[in-house]
mmCIF file of C-alpha atoms and ligand atoms in Angstrom:
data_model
loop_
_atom_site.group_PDB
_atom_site.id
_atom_site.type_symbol
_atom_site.label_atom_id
_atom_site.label_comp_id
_atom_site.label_asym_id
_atom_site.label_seq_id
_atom_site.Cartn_x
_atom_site.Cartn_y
_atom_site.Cartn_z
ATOM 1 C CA UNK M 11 0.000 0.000 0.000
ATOM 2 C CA UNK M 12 1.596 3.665 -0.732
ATOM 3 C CA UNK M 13 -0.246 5.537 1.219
ATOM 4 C CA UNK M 14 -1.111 4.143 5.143
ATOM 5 C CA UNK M 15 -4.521 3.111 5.767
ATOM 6 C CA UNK M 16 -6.928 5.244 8.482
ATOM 7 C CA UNK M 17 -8.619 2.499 10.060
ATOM 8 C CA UNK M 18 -11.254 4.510 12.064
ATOM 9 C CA UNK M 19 -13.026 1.606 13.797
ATOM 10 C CA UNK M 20 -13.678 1.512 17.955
ATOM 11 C CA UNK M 21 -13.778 -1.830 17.866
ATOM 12 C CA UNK M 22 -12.027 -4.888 16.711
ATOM 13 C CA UNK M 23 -13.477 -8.532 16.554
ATOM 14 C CA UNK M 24 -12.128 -10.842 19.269
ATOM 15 C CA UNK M 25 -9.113 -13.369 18.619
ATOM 16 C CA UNK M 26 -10.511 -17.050 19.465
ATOM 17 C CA UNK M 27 -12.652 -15.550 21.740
ATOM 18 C CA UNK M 28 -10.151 -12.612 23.740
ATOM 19 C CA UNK M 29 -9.634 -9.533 23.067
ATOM 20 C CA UNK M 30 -6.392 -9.022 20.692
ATOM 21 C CA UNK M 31 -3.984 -6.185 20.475
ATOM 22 C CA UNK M 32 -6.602 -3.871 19.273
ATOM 23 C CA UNK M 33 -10.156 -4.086 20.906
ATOM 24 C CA UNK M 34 -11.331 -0.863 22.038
ATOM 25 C CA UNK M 35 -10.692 2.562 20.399
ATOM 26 C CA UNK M 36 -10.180 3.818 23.700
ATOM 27 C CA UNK M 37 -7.152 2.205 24.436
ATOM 28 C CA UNK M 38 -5.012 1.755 21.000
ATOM 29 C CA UNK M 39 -5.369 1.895 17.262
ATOM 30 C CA UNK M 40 -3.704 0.793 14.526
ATOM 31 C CA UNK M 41 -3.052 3.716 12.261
ATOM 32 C CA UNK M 42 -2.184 5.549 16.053
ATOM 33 C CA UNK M 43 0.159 2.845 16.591
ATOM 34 C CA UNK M 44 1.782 3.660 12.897
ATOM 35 C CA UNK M 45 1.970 6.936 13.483
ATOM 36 C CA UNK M 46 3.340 6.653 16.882
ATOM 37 C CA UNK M 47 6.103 3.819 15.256
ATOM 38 C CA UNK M 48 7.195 7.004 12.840
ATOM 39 C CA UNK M 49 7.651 9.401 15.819
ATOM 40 C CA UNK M 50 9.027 6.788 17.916
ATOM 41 C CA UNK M 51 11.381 6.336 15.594
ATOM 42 C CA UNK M 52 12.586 9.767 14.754
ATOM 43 C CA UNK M 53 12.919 10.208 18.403
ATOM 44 C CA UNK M 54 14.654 7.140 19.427
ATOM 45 C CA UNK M 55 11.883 5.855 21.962
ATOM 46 C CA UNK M 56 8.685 4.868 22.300
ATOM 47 C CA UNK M 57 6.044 7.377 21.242
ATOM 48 C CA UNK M 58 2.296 7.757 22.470
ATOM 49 C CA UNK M 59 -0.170 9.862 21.237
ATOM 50 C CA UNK M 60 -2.979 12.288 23.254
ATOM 51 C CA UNK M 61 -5.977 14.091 22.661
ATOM 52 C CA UNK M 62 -3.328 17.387 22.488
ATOM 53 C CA UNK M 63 0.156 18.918 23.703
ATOM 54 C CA UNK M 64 -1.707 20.107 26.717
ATOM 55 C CA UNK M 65 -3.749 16.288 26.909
ATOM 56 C CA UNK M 66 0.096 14.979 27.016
ATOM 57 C CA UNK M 67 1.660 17.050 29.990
ATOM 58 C CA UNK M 68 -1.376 15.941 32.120
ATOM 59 C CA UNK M 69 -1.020 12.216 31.519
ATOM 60 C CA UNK M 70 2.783 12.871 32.480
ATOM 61 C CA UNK M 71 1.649 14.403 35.281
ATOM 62 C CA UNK M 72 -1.362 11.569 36.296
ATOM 63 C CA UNK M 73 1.007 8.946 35.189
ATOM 64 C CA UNK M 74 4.043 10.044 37.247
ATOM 65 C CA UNK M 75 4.013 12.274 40.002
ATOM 66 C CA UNK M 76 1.879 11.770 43.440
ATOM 67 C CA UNK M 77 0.272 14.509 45.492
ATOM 68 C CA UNK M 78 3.361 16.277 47.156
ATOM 69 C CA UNK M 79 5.629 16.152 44.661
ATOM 70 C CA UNK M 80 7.239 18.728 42.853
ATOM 71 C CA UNK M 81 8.408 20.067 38.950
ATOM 72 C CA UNK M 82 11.335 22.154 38.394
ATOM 73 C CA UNK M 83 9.707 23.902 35.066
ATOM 74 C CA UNK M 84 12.147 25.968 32.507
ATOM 75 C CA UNK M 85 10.764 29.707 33.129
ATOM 76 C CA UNK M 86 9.612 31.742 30.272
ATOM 77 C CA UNK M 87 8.096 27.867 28.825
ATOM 78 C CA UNK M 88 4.822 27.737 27.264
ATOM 79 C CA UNK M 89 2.678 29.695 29.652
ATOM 80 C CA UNK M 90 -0.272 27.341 29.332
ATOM 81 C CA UNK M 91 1.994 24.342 31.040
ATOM 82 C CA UNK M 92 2.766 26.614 34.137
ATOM 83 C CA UNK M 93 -1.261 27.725 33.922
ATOM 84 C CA UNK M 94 -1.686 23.685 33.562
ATOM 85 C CA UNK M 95 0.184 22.974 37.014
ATOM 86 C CA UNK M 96 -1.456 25.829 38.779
ATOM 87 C CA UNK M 97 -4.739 24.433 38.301
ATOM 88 C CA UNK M 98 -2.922 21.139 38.881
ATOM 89 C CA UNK M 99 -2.138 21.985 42.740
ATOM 90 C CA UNK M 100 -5.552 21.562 43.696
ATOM 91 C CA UNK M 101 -4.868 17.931 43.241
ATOM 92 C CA UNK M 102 -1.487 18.333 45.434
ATOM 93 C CA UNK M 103 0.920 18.862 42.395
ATOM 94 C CA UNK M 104 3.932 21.880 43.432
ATOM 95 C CA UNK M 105 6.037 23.613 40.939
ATOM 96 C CA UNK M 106 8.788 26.015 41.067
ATOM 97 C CA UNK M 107 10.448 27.532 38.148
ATOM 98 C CA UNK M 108 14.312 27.908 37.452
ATOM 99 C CA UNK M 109 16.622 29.270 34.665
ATOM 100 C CA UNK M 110 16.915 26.460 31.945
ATOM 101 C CA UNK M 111 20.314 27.419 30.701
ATOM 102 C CA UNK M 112 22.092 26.584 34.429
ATOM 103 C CA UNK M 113 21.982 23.504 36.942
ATOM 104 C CA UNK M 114 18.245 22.700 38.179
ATOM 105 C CA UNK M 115 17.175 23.306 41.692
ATOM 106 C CA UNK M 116 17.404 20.427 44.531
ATOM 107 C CA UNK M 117 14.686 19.105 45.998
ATOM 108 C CA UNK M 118 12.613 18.030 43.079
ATOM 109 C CA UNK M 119 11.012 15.599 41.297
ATOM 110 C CA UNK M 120 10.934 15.951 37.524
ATOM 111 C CA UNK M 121 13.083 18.531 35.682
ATOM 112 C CA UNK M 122 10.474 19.905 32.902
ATOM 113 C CA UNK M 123 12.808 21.668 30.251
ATOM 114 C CA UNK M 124 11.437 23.206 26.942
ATOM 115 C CA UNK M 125 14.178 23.557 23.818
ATOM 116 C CA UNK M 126 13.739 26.681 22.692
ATOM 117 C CA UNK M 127 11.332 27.594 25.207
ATOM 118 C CA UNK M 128 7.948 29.455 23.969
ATOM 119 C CA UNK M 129 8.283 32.543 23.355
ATOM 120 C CA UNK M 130 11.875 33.563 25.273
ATOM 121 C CA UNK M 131 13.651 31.243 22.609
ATOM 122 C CA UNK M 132 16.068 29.713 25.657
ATOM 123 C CA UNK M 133 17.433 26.587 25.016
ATOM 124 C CA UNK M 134 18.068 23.874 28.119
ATOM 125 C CA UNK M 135 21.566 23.257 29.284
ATOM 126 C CA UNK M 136 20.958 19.577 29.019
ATOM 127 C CA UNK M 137 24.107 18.013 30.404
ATOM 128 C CA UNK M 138 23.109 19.800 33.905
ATOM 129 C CA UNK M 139 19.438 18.492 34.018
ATOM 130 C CA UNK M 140 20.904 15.140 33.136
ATOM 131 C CA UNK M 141 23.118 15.057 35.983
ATOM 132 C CA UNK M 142 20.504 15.925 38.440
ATOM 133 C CA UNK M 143 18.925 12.813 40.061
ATOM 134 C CA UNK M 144 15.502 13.409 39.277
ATOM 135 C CA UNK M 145 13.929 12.358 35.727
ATOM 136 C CA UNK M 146 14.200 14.840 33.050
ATOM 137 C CA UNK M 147 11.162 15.945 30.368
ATOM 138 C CA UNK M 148 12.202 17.926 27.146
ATOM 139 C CA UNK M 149 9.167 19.468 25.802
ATOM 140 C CA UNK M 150 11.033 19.768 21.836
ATOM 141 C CA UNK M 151 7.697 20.979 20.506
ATOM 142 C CA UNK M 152 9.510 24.209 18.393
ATOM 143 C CA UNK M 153 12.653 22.060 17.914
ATOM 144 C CA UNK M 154 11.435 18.702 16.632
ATOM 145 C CA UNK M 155 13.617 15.815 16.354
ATOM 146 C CA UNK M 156 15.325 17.305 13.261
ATOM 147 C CA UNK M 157 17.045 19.552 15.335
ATOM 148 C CA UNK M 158 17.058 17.519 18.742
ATOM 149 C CA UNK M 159 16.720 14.239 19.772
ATOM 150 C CA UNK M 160 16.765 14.743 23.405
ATOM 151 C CA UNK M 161 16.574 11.061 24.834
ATOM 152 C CA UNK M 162 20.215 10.670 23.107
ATOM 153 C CA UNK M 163 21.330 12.825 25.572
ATOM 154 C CA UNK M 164 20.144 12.059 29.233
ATOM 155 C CA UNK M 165 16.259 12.801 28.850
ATOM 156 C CA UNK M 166 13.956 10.036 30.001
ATOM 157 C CA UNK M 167 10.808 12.158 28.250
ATOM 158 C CA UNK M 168 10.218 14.106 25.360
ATOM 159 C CA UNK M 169 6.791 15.900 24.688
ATOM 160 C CA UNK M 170 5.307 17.068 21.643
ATOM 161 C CA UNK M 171 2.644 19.447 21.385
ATOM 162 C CA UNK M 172 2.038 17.765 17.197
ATOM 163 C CA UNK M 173 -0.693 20.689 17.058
ATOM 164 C CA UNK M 174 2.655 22.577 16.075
ATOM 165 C CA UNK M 175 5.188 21.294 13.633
ATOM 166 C CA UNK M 176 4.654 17.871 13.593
ATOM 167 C CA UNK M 177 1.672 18.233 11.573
ATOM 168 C CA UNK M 178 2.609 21.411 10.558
ATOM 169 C CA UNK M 179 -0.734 22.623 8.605
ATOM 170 C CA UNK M 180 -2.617 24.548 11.191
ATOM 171 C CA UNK M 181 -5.004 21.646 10.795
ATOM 172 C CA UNK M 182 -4.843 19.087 13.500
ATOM 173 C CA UNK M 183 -4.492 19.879 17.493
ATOM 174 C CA UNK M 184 -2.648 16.554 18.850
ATOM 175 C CA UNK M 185 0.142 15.480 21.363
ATOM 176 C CA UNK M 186 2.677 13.147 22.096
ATOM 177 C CA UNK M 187 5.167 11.642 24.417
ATOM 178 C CA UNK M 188 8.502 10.018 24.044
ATOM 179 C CA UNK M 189 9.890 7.990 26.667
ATOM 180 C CA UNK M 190 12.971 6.165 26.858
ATOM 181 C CA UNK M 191 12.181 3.300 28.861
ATOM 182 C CA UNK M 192 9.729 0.753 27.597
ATOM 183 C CA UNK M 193 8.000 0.477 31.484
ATOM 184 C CA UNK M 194 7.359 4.151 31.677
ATOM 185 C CA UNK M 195 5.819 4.051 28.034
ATOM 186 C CA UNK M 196 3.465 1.230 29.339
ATOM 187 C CA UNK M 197 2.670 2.949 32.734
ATOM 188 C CA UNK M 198 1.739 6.040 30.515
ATOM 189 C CA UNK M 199 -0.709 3.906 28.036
ATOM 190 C CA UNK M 200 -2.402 2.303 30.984
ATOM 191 C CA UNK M 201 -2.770 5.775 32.298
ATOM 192 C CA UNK M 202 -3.999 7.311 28.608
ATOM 193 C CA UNK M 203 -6.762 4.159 28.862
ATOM 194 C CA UNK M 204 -7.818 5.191 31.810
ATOM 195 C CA UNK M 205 -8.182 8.597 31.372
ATOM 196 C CA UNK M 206 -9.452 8.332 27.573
ATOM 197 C CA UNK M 207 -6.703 10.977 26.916
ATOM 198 C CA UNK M 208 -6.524 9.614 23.531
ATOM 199 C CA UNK M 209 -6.164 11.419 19.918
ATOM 200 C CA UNK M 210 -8.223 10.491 17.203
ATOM 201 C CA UNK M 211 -7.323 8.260 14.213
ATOM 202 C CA UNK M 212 -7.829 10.661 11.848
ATOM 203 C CA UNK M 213 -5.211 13.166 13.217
ATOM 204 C CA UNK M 214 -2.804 10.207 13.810
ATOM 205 C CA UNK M 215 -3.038 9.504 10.355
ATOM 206 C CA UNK M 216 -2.548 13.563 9.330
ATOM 207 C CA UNK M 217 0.758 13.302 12.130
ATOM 208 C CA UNK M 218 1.865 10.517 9.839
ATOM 209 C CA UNK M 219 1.915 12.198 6.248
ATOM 210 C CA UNK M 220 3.140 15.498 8.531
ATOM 211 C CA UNK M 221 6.659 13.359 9.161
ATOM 212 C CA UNK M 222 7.088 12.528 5.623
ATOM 213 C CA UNK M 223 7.805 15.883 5.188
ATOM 214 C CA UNK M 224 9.073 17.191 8.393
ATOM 215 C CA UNK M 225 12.554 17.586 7.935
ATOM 216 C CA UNK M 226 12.066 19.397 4.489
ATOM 217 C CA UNK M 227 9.635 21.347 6.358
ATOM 218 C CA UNK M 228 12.112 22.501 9.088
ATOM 219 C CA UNK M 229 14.435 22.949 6.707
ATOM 220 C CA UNK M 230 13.041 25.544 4.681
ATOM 221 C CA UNK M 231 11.123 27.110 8.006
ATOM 222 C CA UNK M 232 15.034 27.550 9.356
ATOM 223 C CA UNK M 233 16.117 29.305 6.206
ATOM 224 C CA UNK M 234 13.388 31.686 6.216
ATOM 225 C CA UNK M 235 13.527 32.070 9.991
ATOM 226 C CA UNK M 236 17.600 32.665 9.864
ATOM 227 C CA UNK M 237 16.629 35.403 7.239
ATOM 228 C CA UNK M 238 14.186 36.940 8.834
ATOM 229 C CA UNK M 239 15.731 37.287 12.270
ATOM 230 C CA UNK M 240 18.948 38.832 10.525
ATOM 231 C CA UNK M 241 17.082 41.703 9.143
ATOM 232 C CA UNK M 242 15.013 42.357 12.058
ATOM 233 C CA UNK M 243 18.032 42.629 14.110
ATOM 234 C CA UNK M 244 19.190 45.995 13.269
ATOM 235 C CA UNK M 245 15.775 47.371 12.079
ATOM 236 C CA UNK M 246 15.150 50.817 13.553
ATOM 237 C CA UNK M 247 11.602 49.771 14.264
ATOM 238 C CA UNK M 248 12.746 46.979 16.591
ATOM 239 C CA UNK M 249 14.497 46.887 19.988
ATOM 240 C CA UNK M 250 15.252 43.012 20.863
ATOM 241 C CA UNK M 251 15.733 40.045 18.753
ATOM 242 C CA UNK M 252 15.380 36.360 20.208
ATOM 243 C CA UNK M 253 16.064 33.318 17.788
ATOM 244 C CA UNK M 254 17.708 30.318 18.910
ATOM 245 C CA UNK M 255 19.398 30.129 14.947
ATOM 246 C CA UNK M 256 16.954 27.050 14.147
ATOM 247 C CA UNK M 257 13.161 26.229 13.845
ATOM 248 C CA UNK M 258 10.556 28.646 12.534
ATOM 249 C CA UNK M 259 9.818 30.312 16.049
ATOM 250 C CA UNK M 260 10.903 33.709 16.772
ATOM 251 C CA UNK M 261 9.855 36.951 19.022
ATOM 252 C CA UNK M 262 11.005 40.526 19.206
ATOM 253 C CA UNK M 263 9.978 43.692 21.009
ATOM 254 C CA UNK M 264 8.877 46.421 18.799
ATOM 255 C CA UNK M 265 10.214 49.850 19.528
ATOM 256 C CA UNK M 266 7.756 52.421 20.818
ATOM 257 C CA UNK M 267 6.147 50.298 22.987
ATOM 258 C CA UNK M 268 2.518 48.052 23.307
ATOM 259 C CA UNK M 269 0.878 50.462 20.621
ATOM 260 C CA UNK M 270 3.546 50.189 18.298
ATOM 261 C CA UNK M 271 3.670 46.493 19.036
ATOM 262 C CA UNK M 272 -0.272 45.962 17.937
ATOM 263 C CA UNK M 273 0.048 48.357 15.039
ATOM 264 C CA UNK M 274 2.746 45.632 13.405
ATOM 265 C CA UNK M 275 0.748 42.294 14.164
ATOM 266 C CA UNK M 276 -2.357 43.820 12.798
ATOM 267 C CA UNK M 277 -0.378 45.421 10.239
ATOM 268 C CA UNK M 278 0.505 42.505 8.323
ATOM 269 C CA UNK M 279 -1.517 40.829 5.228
ATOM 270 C CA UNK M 280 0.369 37.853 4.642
ATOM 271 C CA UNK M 281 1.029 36.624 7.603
ATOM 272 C CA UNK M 282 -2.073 35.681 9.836
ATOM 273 C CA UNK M 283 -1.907 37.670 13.126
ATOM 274 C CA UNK M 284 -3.449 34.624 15.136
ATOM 275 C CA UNK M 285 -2.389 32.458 17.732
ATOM 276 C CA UNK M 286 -0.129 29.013 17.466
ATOM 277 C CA UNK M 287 3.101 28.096 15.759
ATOM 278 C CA UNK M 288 4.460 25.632 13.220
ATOM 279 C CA UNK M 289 2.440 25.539 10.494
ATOM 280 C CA UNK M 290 2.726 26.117 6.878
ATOM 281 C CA UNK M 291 1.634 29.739 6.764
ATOM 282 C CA UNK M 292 3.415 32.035 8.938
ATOM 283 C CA UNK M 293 1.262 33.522 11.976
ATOM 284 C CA UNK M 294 2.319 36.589 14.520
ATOM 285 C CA UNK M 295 0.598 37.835 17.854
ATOM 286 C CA UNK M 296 1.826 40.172 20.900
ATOM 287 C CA UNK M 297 1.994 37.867 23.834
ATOM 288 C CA UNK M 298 1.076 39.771 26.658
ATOM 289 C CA UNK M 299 -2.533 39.028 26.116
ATOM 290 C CA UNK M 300 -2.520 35.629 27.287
ATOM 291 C CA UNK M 301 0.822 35.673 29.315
ATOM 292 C CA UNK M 302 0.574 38.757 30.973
ATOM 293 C CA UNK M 303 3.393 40.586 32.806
ATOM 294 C CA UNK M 304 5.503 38.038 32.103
ATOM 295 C CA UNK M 305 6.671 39.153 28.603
ATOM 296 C CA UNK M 306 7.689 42.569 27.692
ATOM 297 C CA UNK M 307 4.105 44.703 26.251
ATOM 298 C CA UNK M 308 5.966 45.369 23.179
ATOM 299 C CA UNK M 309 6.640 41.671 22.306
ATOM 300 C CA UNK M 310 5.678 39.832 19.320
ATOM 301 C CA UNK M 311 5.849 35.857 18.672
ATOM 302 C CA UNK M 312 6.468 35.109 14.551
ATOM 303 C CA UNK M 313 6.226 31.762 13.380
ATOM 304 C CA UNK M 314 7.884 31.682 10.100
ATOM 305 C CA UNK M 315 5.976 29.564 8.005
ATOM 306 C CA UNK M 316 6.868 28.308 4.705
ATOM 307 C CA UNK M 317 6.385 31.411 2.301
ATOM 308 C CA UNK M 318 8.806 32.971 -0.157
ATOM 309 C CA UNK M 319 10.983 34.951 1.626
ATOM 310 C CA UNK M 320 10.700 38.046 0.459
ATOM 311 C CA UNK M 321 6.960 38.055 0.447
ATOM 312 C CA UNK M 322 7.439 37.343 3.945
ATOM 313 C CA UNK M 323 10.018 39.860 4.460
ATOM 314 C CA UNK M 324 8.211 42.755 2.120
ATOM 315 C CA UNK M 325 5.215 42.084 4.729
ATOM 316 C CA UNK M 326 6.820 42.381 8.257
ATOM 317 C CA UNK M 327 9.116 45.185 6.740
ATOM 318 C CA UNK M 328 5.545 47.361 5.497
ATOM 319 C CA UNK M 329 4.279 46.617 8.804
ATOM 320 C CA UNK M 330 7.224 47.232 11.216
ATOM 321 C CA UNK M 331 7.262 50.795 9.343
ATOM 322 C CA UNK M 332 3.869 52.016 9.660
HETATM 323 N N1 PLP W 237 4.064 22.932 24.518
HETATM 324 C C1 PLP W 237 4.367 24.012 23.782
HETATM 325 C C2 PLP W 237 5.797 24.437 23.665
HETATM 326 C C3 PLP W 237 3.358 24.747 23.158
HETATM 327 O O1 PLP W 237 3.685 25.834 22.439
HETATM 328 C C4 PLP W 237 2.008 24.334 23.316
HETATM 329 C C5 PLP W 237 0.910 25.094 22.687
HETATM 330 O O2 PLP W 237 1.095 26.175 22.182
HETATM 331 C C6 PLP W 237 1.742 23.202 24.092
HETATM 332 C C7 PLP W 237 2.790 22.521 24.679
HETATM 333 C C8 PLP W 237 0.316 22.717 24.290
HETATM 334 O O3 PLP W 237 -0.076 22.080 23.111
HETATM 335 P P1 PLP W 237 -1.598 21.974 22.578
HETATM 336 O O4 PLP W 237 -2.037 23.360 22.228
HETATM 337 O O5 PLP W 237 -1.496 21.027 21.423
HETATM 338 O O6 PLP W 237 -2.409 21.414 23.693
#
């Protein structure tokens, strides 16, 4: 067959009268277990998928931790995963945050890193969290495994928001997990049964055809993203440039302040001022409407999407100098 089957049934006919490896939609699926094969493989581990990025740091969360215990989480990371845990400590769950790029705090019990981090573009110092006793999560949502396969170097997780990259279309919200040992991939599947924290077929099947093309994808996001960055630093309408010098994801801080900042994200035609990252068409939004305090007024997230560079560039560049 050329192109993988979607096998969208919830059930499956007994074996001899048991139930075989697939049963129950619920629990697994074959084109999910195809898909999850492909990640698994780019990553180096065992991949599972989830009902979304978000869907995925929960079952880590269910699946691992006990009332009590505590995550060291990368500060500046996604702000919905620290807006996750907060409403997570109701069920006992603590969390402190710490600088990525240095040695994680004592005391804890899972080291939750994000490479770059979302939208402060800090990458992990890896070889530190790896040393620390406690188990270490990458979330390599804006890196992808083309530029990082973090269970290679001393991570025992690696998450995946696929509503990003993976897919890459701005079409499919989906997550997944990596882990490195077989037990903890188990532990996590009984956990995703339970819980019914489970993607559908149909966007397993889109994550699949996303991979075929992922590296060319990242590929071509990078070029435009290296470009793109290089000309904004230096433009007199911008103050602050952050780019990690990979990956489509990128933020700045416009001069003149919040005002300034809105006039260039609504500014644009090309590229969508919405929310989200990684897909095909580039998309740009100040952050401080959903993050708050904790990013600059006058910042703006740019997802470089896969465009001809200078359309791209002739856009931002009208905008930036309204
Ligand atoms: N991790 C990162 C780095 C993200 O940017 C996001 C969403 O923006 C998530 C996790 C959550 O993923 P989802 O929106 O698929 O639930």
């Amino acid at each position: 067959m050329t192109v993988p089957p979607l096998d969208r049934s919830t059930i499956w006919p007994y074996e001899d009268g048991e139930p075989g490896e697939y049963h129950y939609g619920r629990y697994r699926n074959p084109t999910q277990s195809a898909a999850e094969r492909a990640l698994g493989e780019l990553e180096g581990g065992e991949a599972l998928l989830f009902a979304s990025g978000a869907g995925a740091c929960t079952a880590v969360v269910l699946a691992f931790l006990q009332p009590g215990t505590t995550i060291a989480l990368a500060e500046g990371a996604y702000y919905g995963t620290s807006v996750l845990f907060r409403e997570l400590e109701t069920w006992g769950l603590r969390f402190v945050e710490f600088d990525q790029t240095g040695e994680p705090p004592d005391g804890v019990d899972l080291i939750w890193l994000e490479a770059p981090s979302n939208p402060f573009l800090t990458m992990p110092d890896l070889a530190a969290a790896a040393r620390h006793p406690a188990p270490v999560l990458v979330d390599a949502t804006a890196a992808t495994p083309v530029y990082l396969r973090a269970l290679e170097q001393g991570a025992d997780y690696v998450l995946h928001s696929a509503t990003k990259f993976l897919t890459g279309h701005h079409d499919v919200v989906l997550g997944a997990v990596v882990c490195r040992d077989p037990g903890d991939a188990q532990r996590l599947g009984d956990l995703r049964g339970r819980t019914g924290i489970i993607g559908s077929p149909e966007n397993a099947w889109l994550l699949q055809r996303g991979l075929a093309t992922l590296e060319v994808r990242m590929r071509r996001h990078t070029e435009n993203a290296v470009a793109i960055a290089k000309r904004l630093t230096g433009h007199d309408a911008v103050e602050h440039v952050r780019y990690p010098g990979f990956g489509g994801l990128l933020s700045f801080d416009v001069a003149g302040g919040a005002d300034a900042a809105r006039k260039v994200e609504t500014g644009t035609l090309r590229i969508l001022n919405a929310t989200s990252l990684g897909g095909a068409r580039s998309t740009l939004e100040t952050r401080r409407r959903w993050e708050g305090e904790r990013v600059p007024d006058n910042l703006v997230r740019l997802s470089v999407g896969l465009e001809p560079l200078e359309e791209l560039w002739d856009d931002l560049n009208r905008a930036l100098s309204r």
